Short mmCIF file of C-alpha atoms in Angstrom, two decimals:
data_model
loop_
_atom_site.label_atom_id
_atom_site.label_comp_id
_atom_site.label_asym_id
_atom_site.label_seq_id
_atom_site.Cartn_x
_atom_site.Cartn_y
_atom_site.Cartn_z
CA MET S 1 -268.26 -55.54 197.63
CA ILE S 2 -267.77 -54.34 194.07
CA PRO S 3 -267.79 -50.46 193.92
CA ALA S 4 -270.25 -48.72 191.59
CA PRO S 5 -268.89 -48.01 188.13
CA SER S 6 -267.30 -44.58 187.22
CA PRO S 7 -268.67 -42.67 184.21
CA LEU S 8 -267.07 -44.00 181.08
CA ASP S 9 -265.34 -42.07 178.28
CA LEU S 10 -266.08 -44.17 175.15
CA THR S 11 -265.80 -42.37 171.84
CA PRO S 12 -264.48 -43.24 168.39
CA ASP S 13 -261.58 -40.67 168.93
CA LYS S 14 -259.31 -43.22 170.76
CA PRO S 15 -259.14 -47.12 170.01
CA ARG S 16 -259.92 -49.17 173.13
CA LYS S 17 -259.67 -52.86 173.96
CA LEU S 18 -263.18 -53.73 174.81
CA LEU S 19 -265.01 -56.81 175.98
CA LEU S 20 -268.00 -56.89 173.75
CA ALA S 21 -270.76 -59.32 174.85
CA ALA S 22 -274.21 -60.00 173.52
CA SER S 23 -276.56 -62.93 172.79
CA THR S 24 -277.37 -63.85 169.17
CA GLY S 25 -280.06 -62.16 167.17
CA GLY S 26 -280.79 -58.50 167.48
CA HIS S 27 -278.47 -58.10 170.52
CA ILE S 28 -275.17 -58.95 168.70
CA ALA S 29 -276.36 -57.26 165.48
CA GLN S 30 -276.74 -54.01 167.29
CA LEU S 31 -273.45 -54.30 169.17
CA VAL S 32 -271.62 -54.89 165.91
CA ARG S 33 -273.21 -51.65 164.49
CA LEU S 34 -272.57 -49.68 167.68
CA ALA S 35 -269.05 -50.83 168.35
CA PRO S 36 -267.19 -48.37 165.97
CA GLY S 37 -268.75 -45.47 167.81
CA LEU S 38 -267.49 -46.82 171.04
CA GLY S 39 -263.87 -46.89 169.75
CA ALA S 40 -263.59 -50.73 169.76
CA SER S 41 -260.00 -51.78 168.69
CA ASP S 42 -259.11 -54.79 166.61
CA ASP S 43 -257.92 -56.67 169.66
CA SER S 44 -261.20 -56.34 171.40
CA LEU S 45 -262.81 -59.60 172.48
CA TRP S 46 -266.36 -60.57 171.32
CA VAL S 47 -268.40 -62.90 173.41
CA SER S 48 -271.51 -64.60 172.02
CA PHE S 49 -273.19 -67.94 171.14
CA ASP S 50 -272.00 -70.04 168.21
CA SER S 51 -274.41 -69.56 165.19
CA PRO S 52 -274.40 -68.86 161.53
CA GLN S 53 -275.10 -65.25 162.34
CA THR S 54 -272.15 -64.83 164.69
CA ARG S 55 -269.71 -66.71 162.52
CA SER S 56 -270.72 -64.17 159.82
CA LEU S 57 -270.75 -60.95 161.85
CA LEU S 58 -267.64 -61.85 163.85
CA ARG S 59 -265.51 -63.67 161.22
CA ASP S 60 -262.81 -61.14 161.41
CA LYS S 61 -262.81 -60.56 165.15
CA ARG S 62 -261.43 -62.20 168.32
CA THR S 63 -264.19 -64.28 169.72
CA LEU S 64 -265.19 -66.41 172.76
CA LEU S 65 -268.21 -68.39 171.82
CA VAL S 66 -270.08 -69.91 174.83
CA PRO S 67 -272.95 -72.44 174.88
CA TYR S 68 -276.44 -71.05 174.14
CA ILE S 69 -278.23 -69.65 177.15
CA LYS S 70 -282.03 -70.09 176.93
CA PRO S 71 -284.23 -67.26 178.14
CA ARG S 72 -283.95 -67.08 182.02
CA ASP S 73 -281.50 -69.98 182.12
CA TRP S 74 -279.42 -69.38 185.28
CA ARG S 75 -277.43 -72.49 184.99
CA GLY S 76 -276.34 -71.57 181.55
CA THR S 77 -275.64 -68.09 182.75
CA LEU S 78 -273.34 -69.47 185.45
CA THR S 79 -271.49 -71.64 182.82
CA ALA S 80 -270.88 -68.57 180.71
CA VAL S 81 -269.67 -66.71 183.76
CA GLY S 82 -266.87 -69.32 184.27
CA GLN S 83 -265.73 -69.14 180.57
CA ILE S 84 -265.72 -65.29 180.64
CA HIS S 85 -263.73 -65.21 183.98
CA GLY S 86 -261.14 -67.45 182.38
CA ALA S 87 -260.86 -65.32 179.26
CA LEU S 88 -260.44 -62.12 181.35
CA SER S 89 -257.69 -63.57 183.52
CA GLY S 90 -254.28 -62.28 182.37
CA GLU S 91 -255.72 -59.67 179.95
CA ASN S 92 -256.37 -55.94 180.34
CA PHE S 93 -259.46 -54.35 178.94
CA ASP S 94 -260.48 -50.64 178.92
CA ALA S 95 -264.17 -51.47 179.31
CA ALA S 96 -266.89 -54.12 178.87
CA VAL S 97 -270.05 -53.28 176.82
CA SER S 98 -273.17 -55.36 176.32
CA THR S 99 -276.42 -54.89 174.43
CA GLY S 100 -278.03 -58.07 176.27
CA ALA S 101 -279.73 -60.32 176.70
CA ALA S 102 -278.66 -63.22 179.07
CA LEU S 103 -274.94 -62.70 178.21
CA ALA S 104 -275.11 -59.23 179.72
CA THR S 105 -275.93 -60.65 183.11
CA ALA S 106 -272.88 -62.96 182.75
CA ALA S 107 -270.28 -60.71 181.15
CA LEU S 108 -270.72 -57.25 182.88
CA PRO S 109 -270.74 -58.42 186.54
CA THR S 110 -267.84 -60.63 185.74
CA ALA S 111 -265.93 -57.88 184.06
CA ARG S 112 -266.56 -55.52 187.17
CA ARG S 113 -265.08 -58.30 189.41
CA HIS S 114 -261.91 -57.95 187.37
CA GLY S 115 -261.99 -54.19 187.85
CA ILE S 116 -263.19 -53.45 184.20
CA PRO S 117 -265.70 -50.60 183.89
CA ALA S 118 -269.03 -51.79 182.35
CA LEU S 119 -271.63 -50.29 180.09
CA TYR S 120 -275.11 -51.70 179.22
CA ILE S 121 -276.88 -50.38 176.12
CA GLU S 122 -280.52 -51.41 176.08
CA SER S 123 -281.83 -52.93 172.95
CA VAL S 124 -283.57 -50.59 170.50
CA SER S 125 -286.63 -52.91 170.69
CA ARG S 126 -287.33 -51.71 174.29
CA VAL S 127 -289.32 -48.54 173.25
CA LEU S 128 -291.19 -48.17 176.58
CA GLY S 129 -288.64 -49.08 179.07
CA PRO S 130 -285.89 -51.61 180.03
CA SER S 131 -285.90 -55.41 179.68
CA LEU S 132 -285.56 -57.80 182.52
CA THR S 133 -281.81 -57.87 181.89
CA GLY S 134 -281.79 -54.03 181.90
CA ARG S 135 -283.78 -53.89 185.16
CA MET S 136 -281.38 -56.42 186.95
CA LEU S 137 -278.35 -54.54 185.93
CA TYR S 138 -279.72 -51.23 186.75
CA HIS S 139 -280.48 -52.40 190.41
CA SER S 140 -277.09 -54.06 190.69
CA ARG S 141 -275.44 -50.75 190.06
CA LEU S 142 -272.57 -52.62 188.37
CA ALA S 143 -272.77 -50.83 185.01
CA GLU S 144 -273.48 -47.56 183.47
CA MET S 145 -276.86 -47.70 181.75
CA ARG S 146 -277.96 -46.41 178.34
CA THR S 147 -281.16 -46.37 176.44
CA GLN S 148 -281.60 -45.75 172.70
CA HIS S 149 -284.95 -43.88 173.25
CA ARG S 150 -285.07 -40.25 174.36
CA SER S 151 -288.61 -40.80 175.84
CA TRP S 152 -287.30 -42.80 178.84
CA ALA S 153 -283.63 -41.44 179.11
CA ARG S 154 -283.66 -40.17 182.58
CA GLY S 155 -281.89 -40.60 185.93
CA ARG S 156 -279.16 -43.19 185.52
CA TRP S 157 -280.50 -44.15 182.13
CA GLY S 158 -278.40 -42.07 179.75
CA LEU S 159 -279.05 -41.56 175.99
CA HIS S 160 -277.21 -43.61 173.30
CA PRO S 161 -277.82 -42.97 169.50
CA SER S 162 -280.21 -45.42 168.09
CA VAL S 163 -278.92 -48.01 165.49
CA LEU S 164 -282.03 -47.10 163.43
CA GLU S 165 -280.97 -43.43 162.91
CA THR S 166 -278.90 -44.08 159.76
CA PHE S 167 -281.60 -45.77 157.56
CA SER S 168 -284.16 -44.26 155.30
CA ILE S 169 -286.77 -45.40 152.72
CA ALA S 170 -286.45 -45.15 148.92
CA GLU S 171 -288.48 -46.29 145.97
CA ARG S 172 -287.67 -49.09 143.50
CA THR S 173 -289.41 -50.63 140.41
CA ALA S 174 -291.47 -53.70 141.44
CA PRO S 175 -291.18 -56.79 139.24
CA GLU S 176 -293.78 -57.20 136.54
CA GLY S 177 -294.80 -60.21 134.38
CA ARG S 178 -293.71 -62.98 136.86
CA PRO S 179 -294.34 -64.22 140.43
CA LEU S 180 -292.74 -62.45 143.31
CA LYS S 181 -289.61 -64.09 144.71
CA ILE S 182 -290.31 -64.24 148.40
CA PHE S 183 -287.80 -65.13 151.16
CA VAL S 184 -289.35 -65.90 154.59
CA THR S 185 -287.00 -66.03 157.66
CA LEU S 186 -288.26 -66.69 161.06
CA GLY S 187 -285.05 -66.19 163.12
CA THR S 188 -282.98 -68.28 165.32
CA ILE S 189 -284.81 -68.33 168.69
CA GLN S 190 -285.17 -71.85 170.04
CA GLY S 191 -288.35 -73.28 171.60
CA TYR S 192 -290.85 -71.01 169.91
CA ARG S 193 -292.59 -71.81 166.70
CA PHE S 194 -294.37 -69.29 164.38
CA ASP S 195 -297.02 -71.16 162.57
CA GLY S 196 -299.34 -68.23 162.54
CA LEU S 197 -297.00 -66.36 160.16
CA VAL S 198 -296.54 -69.30 157.92
CA ASP S 199 -300.36 -69.76 157.64
CA ALA S 200 -300.95 -66.09 157.00
CA LEU S 201 -298.39 -66.14 154.18
CA LEU S 202 -299.97 -69.16 152.59
CA ALA S 203 -303.43 -67.41 152.62
CA THR S 204 -302.06 -64.52 150.41
CA GLY S 205 -301.84 -66.78 147.49
CA LEU S 206 -298.48 -65.52 146.62
CA MET S 207 -296.33 -68.42 147.95
CA GLY S 208 -294.99 -70.69 145.20
CA ASP S 209 -292.09 -72.31 143.71
CA ASP S 210 -289.93 -69.12 143.98
CA THR S 211 -290.57 -68.92 147.75
CA THR S 212 -287.70 -69.74 150.16
CA TRP S 213 -288.44 -70.57 153.80
CA GLN S 214 -285.98 -70.44 156.72
CA LEU S 215 -288.07 -71.78 159.40
CA GLY S 216 -285.70 -72.11 162.46
CA PHE S 217 -287.55 -73.84 165.24
CA THR S 218 -290.89 -74.11 163.21
CA THR S 219 -291.19 -77.34 161.25
CA ARG S 220 -293.62 -77.79 158.31
CA ASP S 221 -294.20 -80.30 155.45
CA ASP S 222 -296.98 -78.38 153.63
CA LEU S 223 -294.94 -75.58 152.06
CA PRO S 224 -294.27 -74.66 148.38
CA GLY S 225 -290.81 -73.80 147.23
CA ARG S 226 -287.59 -74.34 149.07
CA VAL S 227 -287.68 -75.18 152.80
CA VAL S 228 -284.74 -75.14 155.22
CA GLN S 229 -284.52 -74.78 159.05
CA ASP S 230 -281.22 -72.82 159.14
CA MET S 231 -278.90 -71.26 156.63
CA ASP S 232 -275.21 -70.38 156.50
CA ALA S 233 -274.30 -66.70 156.12
CA ALA S 234 -273.54 -66.99 152.41
CA SER S 235 -276.88 -68.79 151.70
CA PHE S 236 -278.79 -66.29 153.74
CA ASP S 237 -277.17 -63.34 151.90
CA GLN S 238 -277.87 -64.90 148.67
CA ALA S 239 -281.64 -65.35 149.53
CA ILE S 240 -281.82 -61.78 150.39
CA HIS S 241 -280.20 -60.72 147.19
CA ASP S 242 -282.38 -62.79 145.06
CA ALA S 243 -285.70 -61.93 146.76
CA ASP S 244 -288.27 -59.24 145.82
CA VAL S 245 -289.76 -59.32 149.26
CA VAL S 246 -288.41 -60.41 152.50
CA VAL S 247 -290.80 -61.36 155.34
CA THR S 248 -289.57 -61.93 158.84
CA HIS S 249 -290.44 -61.94 162.42
CA ALA S 250 -290.13 -58.59 164.22
CA GLY S 251 -286.69 -59.57 165.75
CA VAL S 252 -284.17 -56.75 165.82
CA GLY S 253 -281.13 -58.79 164.61
CA THR S 254 -282.88 -60.04 161.43
CA ILE S 255 -284.31 -56.51 160.79
CA LEU S 256 -280.99 -54.81 161.14
CA GLY S 257 -279.33 -57.29 158.73
CA LEU S 258 -282.05 -56.60 156.16
CA LEU S 259 -281.84 -52.88 156.46
CA GLU S 260 -278.08 -53.02 156.06
CA ALA S 261 -278.63 -55.04 152.94
CA GLY S 262 -280.96 -52.43 151.43
CA VAL S 263 -284.05 -54.48 152.09
CA TYR S 264 -287.45 -53.03 153.11
CA PRO S 265 -288.65 -55.68 155.45
CA VAL S 266 -292.16 -56.96 156.19
CA ALA S 267 -292.04 -57.91 159.90
CA VAL S 268 -294.66 -59.90 161.73
CA VAL S 269 -294.91 -59.74 165.51
CA ARG S 270 -294.49 -62.90 167.60
CA ARG S 271 -296.86 -62.77 170.65
CA SER S 272 -296.25 -64.48 173.98
CA SER S 273 -300.05 -65.39 174.32
CA ARG S 274 -299.59 -67.85 171.37
CA ASN S 275 -296.31 -69.17 172.75
CA GLU S 276 -294.30 -67.51 169.94
CA HIS S 277 -291.91 -65.72 172.27
CA VAL S 278 -290.90 -65.22 175.86
CA ASP S 279 -292.63 -61.73 176.02
CA ASP S 280 -294.22 -59.23 173.61
CA HIS S 281 -291.22 -56.85 173.09
CA GLN S 282 -291.50 -57.45 169.36
CA ALA S 283 -294.66 -55.29 169.31
CA GLN S 284 -292.39 -52.45 170.42
CA ILE S 285 -289.93 -52.70 167.62
CA ALA S 286 -292.83 -53.08 165.20
CA GLY S 287 -294.26 -49.81 166.29
CA LEU S 288 -290.84 -48.17 165.98
CA MET S 289 -290.47 -49.58 162.39
CA ASN S 290 -293.86 -48.18 161.33
CA GLU S 291 -293.11 -44.84 162.95
CA THR S 292 -289.78 -44.41 161.17
CA ARG S 293 -291.06 -45.91 158.01
CA ILE S 294 -288.06 -48.26 157.58
CA GLY S 295 -290.37 -51.22 156.96
CA THR S 296 -293.83 -52.54 157.38
CA ALA S 297 -294.64 -54.33 160.65
CA VAL S 298 -297.97 -56.06 161.15
CA GLU S 299 -299.67 -58.48 163.39
CA THR S 300 -300.34 -61.93 161.98
CA ASN S 301 -303.97 -61.25 161.11
CA GLU S 302 -303.02 -58.02 159.32
CA LEU S 303 -300.65 -59.62 156.80
CA THR S 304 -302.20 -59.33 153.35
CA ARG S 305 -301.33 -59.81 149.67
CA GLU S 306 -301.20 -55.93 149.35
CA THR S 307 -298.60 -55.75 152.09
CA LEU S 308 -296.29 -57.95 150.08
CA LEU S 309 -296.81 -56.25 146.86
CA GLU S 310 -296.19 -52.76 148.39
CA ALA S 311 -292.96 -53.87 149.97
CA ALA S 312 -291.78 -54.99 146.54
CA SER S 313 -291.71 -51.41 145.43
CA ARG S 314 -289.45 -50.15 148.22
CA ARG S 315 -285.92 -50.32 149.39
CA ILE S 316 -283.76 -48.99 152.19
CA SER S 317 -280.78 -46.60 151.94
CA SER S 318 -278.17 -46.41 154.57
CA THR S 319 -275.63 -43.83 155.59
CA ASP S 320 -272.18 -44.88 157.06
CA GLY S 321 -271.62 -44.61 160.72
CA LEU S 322 -273.58 -43.44 163.79
CA PRO S 323 -273.72 -40.09 165.52
CA ALA S 324 -271.20 -39.70 168.39
CA PRO S 325 -272.47 -41.52 171.43
CA GLU S 326 -273.57 -39.22 174.28
CA LEU S 327 -271.36 -40.87 176.96
CA HIS S 328 -269.43 -39.10 179.79
#
């Protein structure tokens, strides 16, 4: 039987060799931003899926890229467990840290079996309580648990500084005398279309030759402008740089990337009832965005022409670093 974890001492004061594991999207984006505050050393090992996002975020880091694990895919999780077990054999790590989702259930228990202390930091999108992954790890007692929201930080759920705390809104001059350059990015989640957002954007009358669409799993042949399914990191960064407005789904990974690029995002919520996502957690991050005013988040039927025009007059400023994590 694996013993319960001891309290971790993870601060930026001392570099530590960490196993850092997270699924693509918001999970890996958050972990990259949180890692310096955890004291992650250059020889730390990053575990994620292979994607343009991870190749960009982890380009200068040691990596183990495992096959994509679909939501609640237990066979895929077991495959990842085997690969992580092999990577941990013969190496010493000070701790293992994950921000979810499926990779957390593979990496943290495997690390504990190797005698490595484990920490789970719940996604900032989980405003009201933990995800399924968080609940599973909580009941397993194999990891120290952290939330980024003070409202439910109690018991074994300690508090960790939020990745959103270093962003603020600023004004900018909106373009005049020409059509808006709009970049639409629907994320990388597989198996879930988002036609409702595409249709709502077409209804604004602002989509045209200067629109770029990165559709992911959604496929359409009725769109003006440039249409691609996926983009490499350089093309994605260029599309952000060229755009007056960026519209996205309310996925944490995409939103964090836009905020760090100084973009004031317009985020539209995917709903499970329309088979747009596995659950409705994007509504939680949407509410947090509107509360902190670091973007505009709306439901599909709330997206209007005025929403896009207002976003064109705003930008985001960022301060370096995060507050020291409240870890024992």
